[in-house]
Coordinates of C-alpha atoms and ligand atoms in Angstrom, one line a residue:
Chain E
M1 CA 0.0 0.0 0.0
N2 CA 1.3 3.4 -0.9
L3 CA -0.9 5.5 1.4
S4 CA 0.4 8.7 2.9
V5 CA 1.0 8.9 6.6
G6 CA -2.1 11.0 7.0
M7 CA -4.3 8.4 5.3
R8 CA -2.8 5.6 7.3
A9 CA -3.3 7.5 10.5
A10 CA -7.0 8.1 9.5
V11 CA -7.4 4.3 8.9
V12 CA -5.9 3.6 12.4
S13 CA -8.2 6.2 14.0
V14 CA -11.3 4.7 12.4
A15 CA -10.2 1.2 13.5
I16 CA -9.7 2.4 17.1
F17 CA -13.1 4.1 17.0
V18 CA -14.9 1.0 15.7
A19 CA -13.1 -1.2 18.2
F20 CA -14.1 1.1 21.1
M21 CA -17.7 1.3 20.0
L22 CA -17.9 -2.5 19.7
A23 CA -16.4 -3.0 23.1
W24 CA -18.7 -0.4 24.6
H25 CA -21.7 -2.0 22.9
V26 CA -20.8 -5.5 24.1
A27 CA -20.0 -4.4 27.6
T28 CA -23.3 -2.6 28.1
Q29 CA -25.4 -5.5 26.6
G30 CA -25.0 -7.5 29.8
S31 CA -28.0 -9.3 31.3
G32 CA -27.7 -10.1 34.9
P33 CA -30.2 -12.3 36.9
V34 CA -33.8 -11.5 36.2
A35 CA -35.7 -11.0 39.4
Q36 CA -39.2 -12.2 39.9
M37 CA -41.3 -9.6 41.6
D38 CA -44.5 -7.7 41.7
P39 CA -44.8 -5.8 38.4
E40 CA -45.8 -2.6 40.1
Y41 CA -42.7 -2.8 42.3
A42 CA -40.6 -3.7 39.3
K43 CA -41.8 -0.7 37.4
L44 CA -40.6 1.5 40.3
L45 CA -37.2 0.0 40.4
G46 CA -36.7 0.3 36.7
L47 CA -35.1 -2.0 34.2
T48 CA -31.7 -2.0 35.8
A49 CA -32.8 -3.9 38.8
T50 CA -35.4 -6.1 37.2
Q51 CA -34.2 -7.1 33.8
G52 CA -30.5 -7.3 34.4
K53 CA -30.0 -4.5 31.9
S54 CA -26.9 -2.5 32.5
A55 CA -27.4 1.1 33.7
M56 CA -24.7 2.2 31.4
P57 CA -26.2 3.2 28.1
G58 CA -24.7 1.6 24.9
P59 CA -23.4 3.6 22.0
L60 CA -26.7 3.2 20.2
D61 CA -28.6 4.8 23.0
V62 CA -26.2 7.7 23.2
G63 CA -26.3 8.1 19.4
M64 CA -30.1 8.2 19.4
K65 CA -30.1 10.7 22.2
L66 CA -27.5 12.9 20.5
W67 CA -29.7 12.8 17.3
E68 CA -32.7 13.8 19.4
H69 CA -30.8 16.7 20.9
L70 CA -29.5 17.8 17.5
Q71 CA -33.0 17.7 16.1
Q72 CA -34.2 20.2 18.7
P73 CA -31.3 22.0 20.3
F74 CA -33.0 25.2 21.4
Y75 CA -36.3 24.3 23.0
D76 CA -37.1 25.9 26.4
K77 CA -39.6 24.2 28.7
G78 CA -38.9 25.9 32.0
P79 CA -35.8 26.1 34.1
N80 CA -35.0 22.4 34.3
D81 CA -35.7 21.4 30.7
K82 CA -33.9 23.5 28.1
G83 CA -32.4 22.3 24.9
V84 CA -28.7 21.4 25.0
G85 CA -28.0 24.1 22.4
I86 CA -29.3 26.7 24.8
Q87 CA -27.2 25.4 27.6
L88 CA -24.1 25.4 25.5
A89 CA -24.8 28.9 24.3
Y90 CA -25.0 30.0 28.0
S91 CA -21.6 28.4 28.7
I92 CA -20.0 29.8 25.6
A93 CA -21.4 33.3 26.3
R94 CA -19.9 33.2 29.9
V95 CA -16.6 32.0 28.6
G96 CA -16.6 34.6 25.9
L97 CA -17.3 37.5 28.2
G98 CA -14.9 36.4 31.0
Y99 CA -12.2 35.7 28.4
L100 CA -12.6 39.0 26.6
L101 CA -12.3 40.8 29.9
A102 CA -9.2 38.9 30.7
V103 CA -7.7 39.8 27.3
A104 CA -8.4 43.4 27.9
F105 CA -6.8 43.2 31.3
A106 CA -3.9 40.8 30.8
I107 CA -2.4 42.0 27.6
P108 CA -1.8 45.6 28.7
I109 CA -0.5 44.5 32.1
G110 CA 1.7 41.9 30.4
F111 CA 3.1 44.6 28.1
L112 CA 3.9 46.7 31.1
I113 CA 5.6 43.8 32.9
G114 CA 7.5 42.8 29.7
M115 CA 8.8 46.3 29.1
S116 CA 9.6 47.4 32.6
P117 CA 12.0 45.3 34.6
L118 CA 10.9 47.3 37.7
M119 CA 7.2 46.4 37.2
S120 CA 8.2 42.8 36.4
R121 CA 9.9 42.4 39.8
A122 CA 7.3 44.4 41.6
L123 CA 4.3 42.4 40.3
D124 CA 6.0 39.0 40.4
P125 CA 5.2 38.0 44.0
F126 CA 1.5 38.8 43.4
I127 CA 1.4 36.8 40.2
Q128 CA 3.2 33.9 41.9
V129 CA 0.7 33.7 44.7
L130 CA -2.4 34.4 42.7
K131 CA -1.7 32.1 39.7
P132 CA -1.8 28.7 41.5
I133 CA -5.2 29.4 43.2
S134 CA -7.9 27.2 41.8
P135 CA -10.4 29.5 40.1
L136 CA -13.2 27.8 41.9
A137 CA -11.8 28.9 45.2
W138 CA -12.8 32.4 44.2
M139 CA -16.4 31.4 43.8
P140 CA -17.7 32.0 47.3
L141 CA -16.0 35.3 47.5
A142 CA -17.4 36.2 44.1
L143 CA -20.9 35.2 45.0
Y144 CA -20.7 37.1 48.3
T145 CA -19.4 40.3 46.7
I146 CA -21.1 40.3 43.3
K147 CA -24.3 38.6 44.6
D148 CA -25.1 37.2 41.1
S149 CA -24.3 33.7 40.1
H150 CA -24.1 34.5 36.4
L151 CA -21.6 37.3 36.9
S152 CA -19.7 35.2 39.4
S153 CA -19.0 32.5 36.9
I154 CA -17.9 35.1 34.4
F155 CA -15.5 36.4 37.1
V156 CA -14.2 32.9 37.7
I157 CA -13.5 32.6 33.9
F158 CA -11.8 35.9 34.0
I159 CA -9.5 35.0 36.8
C160 CA -8.5 31.7 35.4
S161 CA -7.8 33.1 31.9
V162 CA -5.8 36.0 33.0
W163 CA -2.6 34.3 34.1
P164 CA -1.4 32.4 31.1
M165 CA -2.1 35.4 28.8
M166 CA -0.4 37.8 31.2
I167 CA 2.7 35.7 31.6
N168 CA 3.0 34.9 27.9
T169 CA 2.5 38.5 26.9
A170 CA 5.2 39.6 29.4
F171 CA 7.5 36.9 28.2
G172 CA 6.9 37.6 24.5
V173 CA 7.4 41.4 25.0
A174 CA 10.6 40.9 27.0
A175 CA 12.0 38.6 24.4
V176 CA 11.6 40.9 21.4
R177 CA 14.9 40.8 19.6
K178 CA 17.2 43.7 20.4
E179 CA 18.1 44.3 16.8
W180 CA 14.4 45.0 15.9
L181 CA 14.2 47.5 18.7
N182 CA 17.5 49.0 17.4
V183 CA 15.9 49.4 14.0
A184 CA 13.1 51.4 15.6
R185 CA 15.6 53.4 17.6
T186 CA 17.7 54.4 14.7
L187 CA 14.6 55.4 12.8
E188 CA 13.5 57.5 15.8
V189 CA 10.2 55.7 16.1
G190 CA 8.0 57.0 19.0
P191 CA 7.0 54.7 21.9
L192 CA 3.4 54.2 20.8
R193 CA 4.3 53.4 17.2
R194 CA 7.1 51.1 18.4
A195 CA 4.7 49.2 20.6
F196 CA 2.3 48.6 17.7
T197 CA 4.7 48.1 14.8
I198 CA 7.6 46.3 16.4
I199 CA 6.7 44.8 19.8
L200 CA 3.2 43.7 19.1
P201 CA 3.9 41.8 15.9
A202 CA 7.1 40.4 17.3
A203 CA 5.4 39.1 20.5
A204 CA 2.1 38.2 18.8
P205 CA 2.9 34.5 18.4
T206 CA 3.7 34.1 22.1
I207 CA 0.7 36.2 23.1
L208 CA -1.6 34.0 21.0
T209 CA -0.1 30.9 22.5
G210 CA -1.0 32.2 25.9
M211 CA -4.5 33.0 24.7
R212 CA -4.9 29.5 23.4
I213 CA -3.9 28.0 26.7
S214 CA -6.3 30.3 28.5
I215 CA -9.3 29.4 26.3
G216 CA -8.6 25.7 27.1
I217 CA -8.5 26.4 30.8
A218 CA -11.6 28.6 30.6
W219 CA -13.6 25.9 29.0
L220 CA -12.5 23.3 31.6
V221 CA -13.5 25.7 34.4
I222 CA -16.9 26.8 33.1
V223 CA -18.3 23.2 33.5
A224 CA -17.2 23.0 37.1
A225 CA -18.4 26.5 37.8
E226 CA -21.8 25.9 36.4
M227 CA -22.2 22.7 38.4
L228 CA -21.5 24.7 41.5
V229 CA -23.8 27.7 40.9
G230 CA -26.5 25.9 38.9
G231 CA -29.3 27.5 36.8
T232 CA -28.1 27.4 33.3
G233 CA -25.2 26.2 31.2
I234 CA -23.8 22.9 30.0
G235 CA -22.2 22.2 33.4
Y236 CA -25.5 22.6 35.1
F237 CA -27.1 20.4 32.5
V238 CA -24.6 17.6 33.3
W239 CA -25.3 17.8 37.0
N240 CA -29.0 18.0 36.5
E241 CA -29.1 14.9 34.3
W242 CA -27.0 13.1 36.9
N243 CA -29.7 13.9 39.4
N244 CA -32.2 12.6 36.9
L245 CA -30.0 9.5 36.6
S246 CA -30.0 10.0 32.8
I247 CA -26.5 8.7 32.1
T248 CA -27.3 8.8 28.4
N249 CA -27.7 12.6 28.6
V250 CA -24.6 12.9 30.7
I251 CA -22.5 11.1 28.1
T252 CA -24.1 13.1 25.3
A253 CA -23.2 16.3 27.1
I254 CA -19.6 15.1 27.7
L255 CA -19.3 14.5 24.0
L256 CA -20.6 17.9 23.2
I257 CA -18.3 19.6 25.7
G258 CA -15.3 17.9 24.1
L259 CA -16.4 19.0 20.6
V260 CA -17.0 22.6 21.6
G261 CA -13.6 22.7 23.4
M262 CA -11.9 21.4 20.3
L263 CA -13.6 24.1 18.2
L264 CA -12.5 26.9 20.5
D265 CA -9.0 25.6 20.5
Q266 CA -9.0 25.4 16.7
V267 CA -10.1 29.0 16.4
L268 CA -7.2 30.1 18.5
A269 CA -4.8 27.8 16.6
R270 CA -5.9 29.4 13.3
L271 CA -5.3 32.9 14.7
T272 CA -1.9 31.9 16.0
R273 CA -0.9 30.7 12.6
L274 CA -2.1 34.0 11.1
V275 CA 0.3 36.0 13.2
T276 CA 3.3 33.6 13.2
F277 CA 6.1 34.7 11.0
P278 CA 8.9 32.5 9.7
E279 CA 12.4 33.5 10.5
Chain Z
M1 CA 42.3 68.3 10.4
T2 CA 40.4 71.2 8.9
E3 CA 36.8 70.4 9.9
K4 CA 35.7 67.7 12.3
F5 CA 32.2 66.6 11.3
I6 CA 32.3 63.5 13.4
S7 CA 34.7 63.5 16.3
I8 CA 35.3 60.4 18.5
E9 CA 36.7 61.7 21.7
G10 CA 38.3 59.3 24.1
I11 CA 35.7 56.5 24.0
T12 CA 36.3 53.4 26.1
K13 CA 34.0 50.4 26.3
R14 CA 34.1 47.9 29.1
F15 CA 31.8 44.9 29.6
P16 CA 31.4 43.1 32.9
A17 CA 33.6 40.0 32.8
P18 CA 32.0 36.7 33.8
G19 CA 34.1 36.2 36.9
G20 CA 33.7 39.8 38.2
G21 CA 35.7 42.8 37.1
A22 CA 35.5 44.1 33.6
T23 CA 37.0 43.4 30.2
T24 CA 38.0 46.5 28.2
V25 CA 37.1 46.0 24.6
F26 CA 38.8 49.2 23.5
E27 CA 40.2 52.2 25.4
D28 CA 40.5 55.9 24.8
L29 CA 39.9 56.0 21.1
W30 CA 40.2 59.3 19.2
L31 CA 39.3 59.9 15.6
A32 CA 38.0 62.8 13.5
M33 CA 36.1 62.5 10.3
R34 CA 35.5 65.3 7.8
R35 CA 32.1 65.9 6.2
G36 CA 31.7 63.9 3.0
E37 CA 34.6 61.6 3.9
F38 CA 34.4 57.9 3.5
T39 CA 36.1 56.0 6.3
C40 CA 36.6 52.3 6.4
I41 CA 37.6 50.5 9.6
I42 CA 39.6 47.2 9.4
G43 CA 40.5 44.9 12.2
H44 CA 40.3 41.3 13.3
S45 CA 37.1 39.7 14.4
G46 CA 36.1 40.6 17.9
C47 CA 38.3 43.7 18.3
G48 CA 35.3 45.9 18.8
K49 CA 34.4 47.4 15.4
T50 CA 30.7 46.8 15.8
T51 CA 30.8 48.3 19.2
V52 CA 32.4 51.5 17.9
L53 CA 29.8 51.7 15.2
N54 CA 27.0 51.2 17.7
V55 CA 28.4 54.0 19.8
L56 CA 28.5 56.2 16.7
A57 CA 24.9 55.2 15.9
G58 CA 23.9 56.1 19.5
L59 CA 22.7 52.6 20.1
D60 CA 25.4 51.9 22.7
V61 CA 26.8 54.2 25.3
P62 CA 30.5 54.2 25.8
S63 CA 31.9 53.6 29.3
E64 CA 33.9 56.8 28.9
G65 CA 34.3 59.5 26.3
T66 CA 31.8 61.1 23.9
V67 CA 31.1 61.3 20.2
I68 CA 30.5 64.8 18.7
V69 CA 28.6 65.0 15.5
D70 CA 28.3 68.4 13.8
G71 CA 29.3 70.2 17.0
Q72 CA 26.9 68.3 19.3
A73 CA 27.5 65.4 21.6
I74 CA 25.3 62.6 20.5
E75 CA 22.5 61.5 22.8
G76 CA 21.0 58.4 21.4
P77 CA 20.2 57.4 17.8
S78 CA 19.1 59.8 15.1
I79 CA 17.4 59.2 11.8
D80 CA 20.1 61.3 10.2
R81 CA 22.5 58.5 10.9
A82 CA 21.4 55.4 9.0
V83 CA 22.7 52.1 10.1
I84 CA 23.2 49.0 8.0
F85 CA 23.3 46.2 10.5
Q86 CA 25.7 43.3 10.4
S87 CA 22.8 40.9 11.1
H88 CA 20.4 42.5 8.6
A89 CA 17.9 43.2 11.3
L90 CA 14.9 43.0 9.0
L91 CA 11.5 42.8 10.4
P92 CA 10.5 39.2 9.5
W93 CA 6.7 39.9 9.6
R94 CA 7.0 42.6 6.9
S95 CA 7.6 42.1 3.2
V96 CA 10.7 43.6 1.5
M97 CA 8.5 46.6 0.5
G98 CA 7.1 46.7 4.1
N99 CA 10.6 46.9 5.6
V100 CA 11.7 49.7 3.3
V101 CA 8.4 51.6 3.6
Y102 CA 8.7 51.4 7.4
A103 CA 11.9 53.4 7.3
V104 CA 10.5 55.9 4.7
A105 CA 7.4 56.4 6.8
S106 CA 9.5 57.1 9.8
K107 CA 11.4 59.8 8.0
W108 CA 8.5 61.4 6.2
P109 CA 5.4 60.4 8.2
R110 CA 3.2 63.0 6.5
W111 CA 3.8 61.8 3.0
A112 CA 1.0 60.0 1.2
R113 CA 1.3 56.2 1.3
T114 CA 1.8 56.1 -2.5
D115 CA 4.7 58.6 -2.3
Q116 CA 6.3 56.5 0.5
E117 CA 6.0 53.4 -1.6
E118 CA 7.4 55.2 -4.7
Q119 CA 10.5 56.2 -2.7
A120 CA 10.9 52.7 -1.3
Q121 CA 10.5 51.2 -4.8
K122 CA 13.2 53.5 -6.1
F123 CA 15.7 52.0 -3.7
I124 CA 14.5 48.4 -4.0
D125 CA 15.1 48.8 -7.7
L126 CA 18.5 50.3 -7.0
V127 CA 19.7 47.2 -5.0
G128 CA 18.3 44.9 -7.7
L129 CA 15.4 43.5 -5.8
T130 CA 12.7 44.4 -8.3
G131 CA 10.1 41.7 -8.3
A132 CA 10.8 40.6 -4.8
E133 CA 8.9 43.4 -3.1
H134 CA 6.3 41.1 -1.7
K135 CA 8.6 38.4 -0.4
R136 CA 9.1 38.0 3.4
P137 CA 12.7 38.1 4.7
A138 CA 12.5 34.3 5.4
E139 CA 12.1 33.7 1.6
L140 CA 15.3 35.7 0.8
S141 CA 18.9 34.6 0.6
G142 CA 21.5 36.1 2.9
G143 CA 22.7 38.4 0.2
M144 CA 19.2 39.5 -0.7
K145 CA 18.4 40.3 3.0
Q146 CA 21.6 42.4 3.1
R147 CA 20.4 44.3 0.1
V148 CA 17.1 45.1 1.7
G149 CA 19.1 46.4 4.6
I150 CA 21.0 48.6 2.3
A151 CA 17.9 49.8 0.5
R152 CA 16.3 50.6 3.8
A153 CA 19.3 52.7 4.9
L154 CA 19.7 54.5 1.6
S155 CA 15.9 55.2 1.3
I156 CA 15.9 57.7 4.2
E157 CA 18.6 59.8 2.6
P158 CA 20.6 60.2 5.7
K159 CA 23.5 62.6 6.4
I160 CA 25.7 59.8 7.8
M161 CA 25.8 56.2 6.8
L162 CA 27.1 53.7 9.3
M163 CA 27.7 50.3 7.6
D164 CA 28.6 47.1 9.4
E165 CA 30.1 44.7 6.8
P166 CA 27.3 45.5 4.4
F167 CA 28.6 43.5 1.5
S168 CA 30.0 40.5 3.3
A169 CA 27.3 38.0 2.3
L170 CA 27.2 39.0 -1.4
D171 CA 28.6 37.3 -4.4
A172 CA 31.4 39.1 -6.2
L173 CA 29.2 40.5 -9.0
T174 CA 26.4 41.9 -6.7
R175 CA 29.0 43.2 -4.3
G176 CA 30.7 45.1 -7.1
T177 CA 27.5 46.6 -8.3
L178 CA 26.4 47.7 -4.8
Q179 CA 29.9 49.1 -4.0
D180 CA 29.5 51.2 -7.1
E181 CA 26.1 52.3 -6.1
V182 CA 27.0 53.1 -2.5
R183 CA 30.1 55.0 -3.7
R184 CA 28.1 56.9 -6.3
I185 CA 25.3 57.9 -3.8
C186 CA 27.9 58.9 -1.2
M187 CA 29.7 61.1 -3.7
E188 CA 26.6 62.6 -5.2
T189 CA 24.9 63.4 -1.9
G190 CA 28.1 64.3 0.0
Q191 CA 27.4 61.5 2.4
T192 CA 29.7 61.0 5.3
A193 CA 30.3 57.2 5.5
F194 CA 31.7 54.9 8.1
M195 CA 32.1 51.3 7.1
I196 CA 33.4 48.2 8.7
T197 CA 34.9 45.7 6.4
H198 CA 37.2 42.7 6.3
D199 CA 37.9 43.1 2.6
V200 CA 41.1 45.0 1.9
D201 CA 40.2 45.7 -1.7
E202 CA 36.8 47.0 -0.8
A203 CA 38.4 49.4 1.7
I204 CA 40.9 50.6 -0.9
Y205 CA 38.2 51.1 -3.6
L206 CA 35.7 52.9 -1.3
A207 CA 37.5 54.6 1.4
D208 CA 39.3 58.0 1.6
R209 CA 40.9 56.9 4.8
I210 CA 41.3 53.4 6.3
V211 CA 41.5 53.1 10.1
M212 CA 43.3 50.0 11.3
M213 CA 42.3 48.7 14.6
S214 CA 44.6 46.5 16.7
N215 CA 43.4 43.3 18.4
G216 CA 41.5 43.4 21.6
P217 CA 41.1 43.4 24.5
G218 CA 42.2 47.0 24.9
A219 CA 42.1 47.5 21.1
L220 CA 43.1 50.9 19.7
F221 CA 43.1 52.8 16.5
A222 CA 46.6 51.9 15.5
E223 CA 47.0 53.8 12.3
I224 CA 45.1 55.7 9.6
V225 CA 46.0 54.9 6.0
E226 CA 45.2 57.8 3.7
N227 CA 44.2 56.4 0.3
P228 CA 46.6 57.7 -2.3
L229 CA 44.5 56.5 -5.2
P230 CA 42.7 59.2 -7.3
K231 CA 39.2 60.0 -6.2
D232 CA 37.8 59.1 -9.6
R233 CA 39.1 55.5 -9.5
K234 CA 37.1 52.9 -11.3
R235 CA 36.3 49.5 -9.8
T236 CA 37.5 47.8 -13.0
D237 CA 41.1 49.2 -12.9
F238 CA 41.9 50.7 -9.5
H239 CA 44.0 47.6 -8.7
K240 CA 46.2 48.4 -11.7
H241 CA 47.1 51.8 -10.2
P242 CA 50.9 52.0 -9.4
L243 CA 50.1 52.9 -5.8
Y244 CA 47.6 50.1 -5.3
Y245 CA 50.1 47.4 -4.1
G246 CA 51.8 49.7 -1.7
V247 CA 48.6 50.4 0.1
R248 CA 47.4 46.8 0.0
N249 CA 50.7 45.4 1.3
H250 CA 50.8 47.9 4.1
I251 CA 47.3 47.0 5.3
I252 CA 47.7 43.2 4.9
D253 CA 51.0 43.5 6.7
F254 CA 49.3 45.2 9.6
L255 CA 46.5 42.6 9.7
I256 CA 48.9 39.7 9.6
T257 CA 51.7 40.7 11.9
R258 CA 51.4 44.1 13.5
S259 CA 47.8 44.0 14.8
K260 CA 48.7 41.1 17.2
N261 CA 51.8 42.8 18.7
F262 CA 50.7 46.3 18.5
A263 CA 50.9 46.7 22.3
E264 CA 54.6 46.1 22.1
E265 CA 55.0 48.5 19.3
V266 CA 53.2 51.1 21.4
A267 CA 55.4 50.3 24.4
S268 CA 58.6 50.5 22.4
R269 CA 58.0 53.9 20.7
G270 CA 55.3 55.7 22.5
F271 CA 51.9 56.5 21.1
D272 CA 49.7 59.5 21.2
R273 CA 46.1 58.2 21.1
R274 CA 44.8 61.7 20.2
Q275 CA 47.1 61.9 17.2
V276 CA 46.8 58.5 15.5
P277 CA 49.7 58.2 13.0
V278 CA 48.5 59.0 9.5
V279 CA 50.3 57.0 6.8
R280 CA 50.1 57.7 3.1
P281 CA 51.7 54.7 1.4
L282 CA 53.4 55.8 -1.8
A283 CA 54.9 53.3 -4.1
P284 CA 57.2 51.5 -3.9
E285 CA 57.3 52.1 -0.2
P286 CA 54.7 53.7 2.0
V287 CA 55.6 57.1 3.5
I288 CA 54.5 58.7 6.7
A289 CA 52.6 61.9 6.0
A290 CA 51.3 63.6 9.2
D291 CA 53.5 61.7 11.6
A292 CA 56.7 62.5 9.7
G293 CA 58.4 64.3 12.6
R294 CA 58.0 61.5 15.1
E295 CA 60.9 59.4 15.9
L296 CA 60.3 55.8 15.0
T297 CA 62.1 52.7 16.1
S298 CA 63.5 50.3 13.5
S299 CA 61.0 48.1 11.8
A300 CA 63.0 44.9 12.1
S301 CA 60.1 43.0 13.4
R302 CA 57.9 43.8 10.4
P303 CA 58.6 41.8 7.3
G304 CA 58.0 43.5 4.0
L305 CA 59.1 46.8 5.3
S306 CA 55.8 48.6 5.2
R307 CA 56.8 51.5 7.4
P308 CA 59.8 53.5 6.7
T309 CA 62.0 55.2 9.2
A310 CA 61.5 58.9 9.8
A311 CA 64.4 59.8 7.6
A312 CA 62.9 58.2 4.5
A313 CA 59.6 59.9 5.1
S314 CA 60.3 63.4 4.0
P315 CA 59.9 63.1 0.2
G316 CA 56.3 62.1 0.4
S317 CA 55.0 64.8 2.7
Ligands
ATP401 N1 27.0 42.6 25.4 C1 28.3 42.2 25.5 N2 28.7 41.7 26.6 C2 30.0 41.3 26.8 N3 30.9 41.4 25.8 C3 30.5 41.8 24.6 C4 29.2 42.3 24.4 N4 29.1 42.7 23.1 C5 30.3 42.6 22.6 N5 31.2 42.0 23.5 C6 32.6 41.7 23.3 O1 33.2 42.9 22.7 C7 34.1 42.5 21.7 C8 33.9 43.3 20.5 O2 32.7 42.9 19.9 P1 32.3 43.5 18.5 O3 31.0 42.9 18.1 O4 32.4 44.9 18.5 O5 33.4 42.9 17.5 P2 33.7 43.1 16.0 O6 35.0 43.8 15.8 O7 32.5 43.8 15.3 O8 33.8 41.6 15.4 P3 33.4 41.0 14.0 O9 34.4 41.4 13.0 O10 33.4 39.5 14.3 O11 32.0 41.5 13.7 C9 34.1 41.0 21.6 O12 35.2 40.4 22.1 C10 32.8 40.6 22.3 O13 33.0 39.4 23.0
MG402 MG1 31.0 43.1 14.1

């Protein structure tokens, strides 16, 4: 066979996928002992206890559920029954807002740190202490001060996205090659023009790498944050379906969370490629 | 020295040494350059040529001493002093045109974009990069990058050109063409030029005066060779001039033998750093011009007899 590496990799990927699906299907087929009991009681206990059917849904169940959700992603039947599309939209909106706030805050501060050794030293202890704090640890404080669960989760997204962007921006700005700055100096380029025409393009790949790390973290954190505060969002959806014991819905949601996370990452990867320059 | 347009006054540069203390790259250098003069500086790798040029550019601050340009001590870089960097220093995210336009727009920010591009295009054509305007530096060869650097420096029509081995990465043909262009532009615009080179022929073709720098650490301007070739020399036949070999031998002799042991030479005969000896090699033997009165020790340690004794010096001066 003369297939390219890409083609062969695709074949292997498909094979792994099929093998996993088969294993999953077989594993969830299982039929335990069938109990003899009063039909009324059996109905209450559900199929798991009475028919020996596994509580774990098979791939076909999940596939059907997914199809069902995709048919009707945006219905809204009250606070506990919204389409999965609506829930995802809530999560994406929170991530988007918190993330944009973080961009607006982290990049200027990162510039300052990168350009001024004084500020770099002065701010370093704060960053070192604040960075390792789990974003969820801020949640009670946020709920207490902001008094709004929606805004609190946006704040949590903000606080978790800020650090990678700030640190990468500072690093990228500090690492701008001296010869490029010297070009600007010999041409008597003013500070503002230098920031936008030399430092920003030179540091852009590093800054975008930080932004890509941040969007990944933000998407991880939003699910946990929404489980905590409830109400809306894909994290709340997962927790709600767990309380409903609908494992099928939980698995469907997990799948969707993964897909959206991948899309967000791809958008940032595309942007990074746009600003990367070969040397 | 009639008029000092650029005057290097006692500059010293020290860098902190790895194990504490400091290494002195060069010490107490004095040199004056006239307006419109083309000065080349020659010396072994690492003796501090680039550092001198950076001080002249205002990019580097000397540990001691100052540089006076047009009656004023320099305080940082100026757009009137264009620099051609040894490392090209092109902005890799900009195209060839973008790099040159960046310089033009810095000099004439109020010009219309089309005028800026027209000016840039003129110099891109001049260095022979027509058709490569939209290439990024990464897509260019080393020589092409260097030509973009040259175009960028020339495009802002500076008063002083500071060039750090601008032609070193070029093939002989391109180098020749660009040497001609740089020489023509410098002569037409009365440019004052300061150029670092390792190529003795290039120095003889381009320079009015060639400054020879001894080896570091503690390097100094050892001697100034005044170019005796006529000002209207042509690249095609300047090496056939009767005085050519005298100059060339004198410089090569310095680079091969004298630059290493120059400290001994200084110790044995004394040396006034403010009055660097000026030599005007006249065939068949070079003759001291400005330094004629000074007593010189015998030149037994210098094969080829490039420097005459004081007694032989008088006919040339
Ligand atoms: N930032 C620095 N810190 C310490 N030492 C330095 C620094 N920059 C240059 N030097 C030293 O100063 C000396 C002169 O360097 P410079 O670049 O001026 O040499 P050069 O004459 O231009 O050499 P070349 O011909 O190879 O370009 C070298 O020995 C180098 O090691
Ligand atoms: Mg150098």
